[in-house]
Coordinates of C-alpha atoms in Angstrom, one line a residue:
M1194 CA 7.0 -7.2 -5.8
L1195 CA 3.6 -8.5 -6.4
K1196 CA 1.9 -10.6 -8.9
F1197 CA -1.1 -12.0 -8.9
R1198 CA -2.2 -15.8 -8.7
S1199 CA -4.4 -15.4 -11.7
Q1200 CA -1.9 -14.1 -13.9
L1201 CA -0.4 -18.2 -13.4
Q1202 CA -3.2 -19.6 -15.3
I1203 CA -5.3 -20.8 -12.3
K1204 CA -8.6 -22.1 -13.4
W1205 CA -10.5 -20.8 -11.1
D1206 CA -14.3 -23.1 -12.9
D1207 CA -12.5 -25.8 -11.4
H1208 CA -13.2 -25.3 -7.9
P1209 CA -16.7 -25.1 -6.4
A1210 CA -18.2 -21.7 -4.7
I1211 CA -18.8 -21.9 -1.0
M1212 CA -20.8 -19.1 0.7
V1213 CA -21.1 -19.1 4.7
V1214 CA -23.9 -16.6 6.3
G1215 CA -24.4 -16.3 10.0
V1216 CA -25.3 -14.3 12.7
V1217 CA -22.6 -13.6 15.3
D1218 CA -23.5 -11.2 18.3
G1219 CA -20.9 -8.5 18.8
T1220 CA -19.6 -5.3 17.6
S1221 CA -18.8 -5.2 14.3
E1222 CA -15.6 -3.8 15.3
A1223 CA -15.1 -6.9 17.4
I1224 CA -15.6 -9.2 15.1
F1225 CA -13.5 -7.2 12.5
Q1226 CA -10.8 -7.9 14.8
T1227 CA -11.2 -11.3 15.1
L1228 CA -11.4 -12.0 11.4
M1229 CA -8.3 -10.3 10.8
S1230 CA -5.9 -12.3 14.1
L1231 CA -3.5 -14.5 12.8
G1232 CA -2.6 -15.6 16.4
P1233 CA -3.7 -18.8 18.3
S1234 CA -6.8 -17.6 19.3
R1235 CA -8.1 -17.9 15.3
S1236 CA -7.5 -21.6 15.6
E1237 CA -10.7 -21.3 18.1
W1238 CA -12.8 -20.7 15.5
D1239 CA -11.1 -21.6 12.5
F1240 CA -11.0 -25.4 12.2
C1241 CA -8.4 -25.4 9.4
F1242 CA -6.2 -22.7 10.6
Y1243 CA -2.4 -23.8 11.5
K1244 CA -0.7 -20.2 11.8
G1245 CA -0.3 -17.0 9.8
S1246 CA 1.7 -14.2 9.6
V1247 CA 2.2 -10.7 8.1
V1248 CA 4.6 -10.3 4.9
E1249 CA 4.9 -7.1 4.4
H1250 CA 2.2 -3.8 5.0
L1251 CA 1.4 -2.0 1.8
D1252 CA -0.5 0.6 3.4
G1253 CA -3.0 1.5 6.3
H1254 CA -6.0 -0.8 4.4
T1255 CA -3.7 -3.7 2.4
D1256 CA -0.9 -6.2 3.6
I1257 CA 0.3 -9.4 2.3
V1258 CA -0.3 -12.0 4.6
L1259 CA 0.7 -16.1 4.9
K1260 CA -1.6 -18.5 6.2
Q1261 CA -1.2 -22.5 6.6
L1262 CA -3.6 -25.0 7.4
Y1263 CA -3.6 -27.9 8.7
S1264 CA -4.1 -31.1 6.9
D1265 CA -6.2 -32.7 9.1
W1266 CA -9.7 -31.9 7.3
L1267 CA -8.0 -33.0 3.6
P1268 CA -8.2 -36.7 2.2
W1269 CA -5.1 -38.4 3.5
G1270 CA -2.2 -38.4 2.1
M1271 CA -2.6 -34.5 0.1
K1272 CA -0.5 -32.0 1.2
R1273 CA -0.3 -29.3 3.8
R1274 CA -2.4 -26.1 1.9
D1275 CA -0.7 -22.5 2.4
L1276 CA -2.4 -19.1 0.7
L1277 CA -0.4 -16.2 0.4
L1278 CA -2.8 -13.4 0.1
R1279 CA -3.2 -9.8 -0.6
R1280 CA -5.4 -8.4 2.3
Y1281 CA -7.8 -5.6 1.5
W1282 CA -10.3 -4.1 3.8
R1283 CA -12.2 -1.0 4.6
R1284 CA -15.2 0.2 6.7
E1285 CA -17.8 1.6 5.1
D1286 CA -19.8 5.2 6.5
D1287 CA -23.2 2.8 7.4
G1288 CA -20.2 0.7 9.7
T1289 CA -19.9 -2.5 7.2
Y1290 CA -16.5 -3.7 6.5
V1291 CA -15.4 -5.1 3.5
I1292 CA -12.5 -7.5 3.7
L1293 CA -11.2 -8.7 0.0
Y1294 CA -8.4 -11.6 -0.4
H1295 CA -6.2 -12.3 -3.6
L1296 CA -3.9 -14.8 -3.7
V1297 CA -0.3 -13.2 -4.8
V1298 CA 3.5 -14.3 -5.3
H1299 CA 5.6 -12.2 -3.0
K1300 CA 9.3 -12.0 -3.0
K1301 CA 9.9 -12.2 0.5
C1302 CA 8.1 -15.2 0.7
S1303 CA 9.1 -18.4 -1.8
P1304 CA 6.8 -21.3 -2.2
Q1305 CA 7.7 -23.9 1.0
K1306 CA 8.6 -27.5 0.4
S1307 CA 6.1 -29.0 2.9
Y1308 CA 3.0 -27.3 1.4
V1309 CA 1.1 -27.2 -1.9
C1310 CA -0.2 -23.4 -2.3
A1311 CA -4.2 -23.6 -2.4
S1312 CA -6.7 -21.1 -4.7
L1313 CA -8.6 -19.1 -3.1
K1314 CA -11.3 -16.3 -4.2
S1315 CA -12.3 -14.9 -1.1
N1316 CA -14.4 -11.6 0.1
V1317 CA -16.0 -10.9 3.7
C1318 CA -18.9 -8.3 3.9
L1319 CA -19.8 -7.4 7.9
K1320 CA -23.0 -5.5 8.3
F1321 CA -23.6 -4.2 11.6
M1322 CA -27.2 -4.4 12.9
H1323 CA -28.3 -3.0 15.5
K1324 CA -30.5 -4.5 17.6
K1325 CA -33.8 -3.2 19.5
R1326 CA -33.6 -3.9 23.0
S1327 CA -37.5 -5.6 24.5
F1328 CA -37.9 -3.7 28.5

């Protein structure tokens, strides 16, 4: 059973919005796979990522993932954070990948004592741009 966290009275207005725009050299498929990874290689580019796992596959484009974050980047004394997310992705006809995340509650993943559930609204849009090569 899934329950969306927004139904649990989280006040989104209390949280700042952050937008990141970057250019990465690589195919959209390779970048998409990197962003979807929950293994140890993710910590090479995601400084707050400790570990993650897929809790349940819902269909070919949707799953429930648990991400646990390091506390090193939080103010001293704050407990570590985790995120239980419904992750949905799709590939558009033009090669653009869209990844959407939404906080959920799931029967297979109860809250952990040493973690506090973080609040998050997130999406990722990867636009593949063909480079013109000059010879």
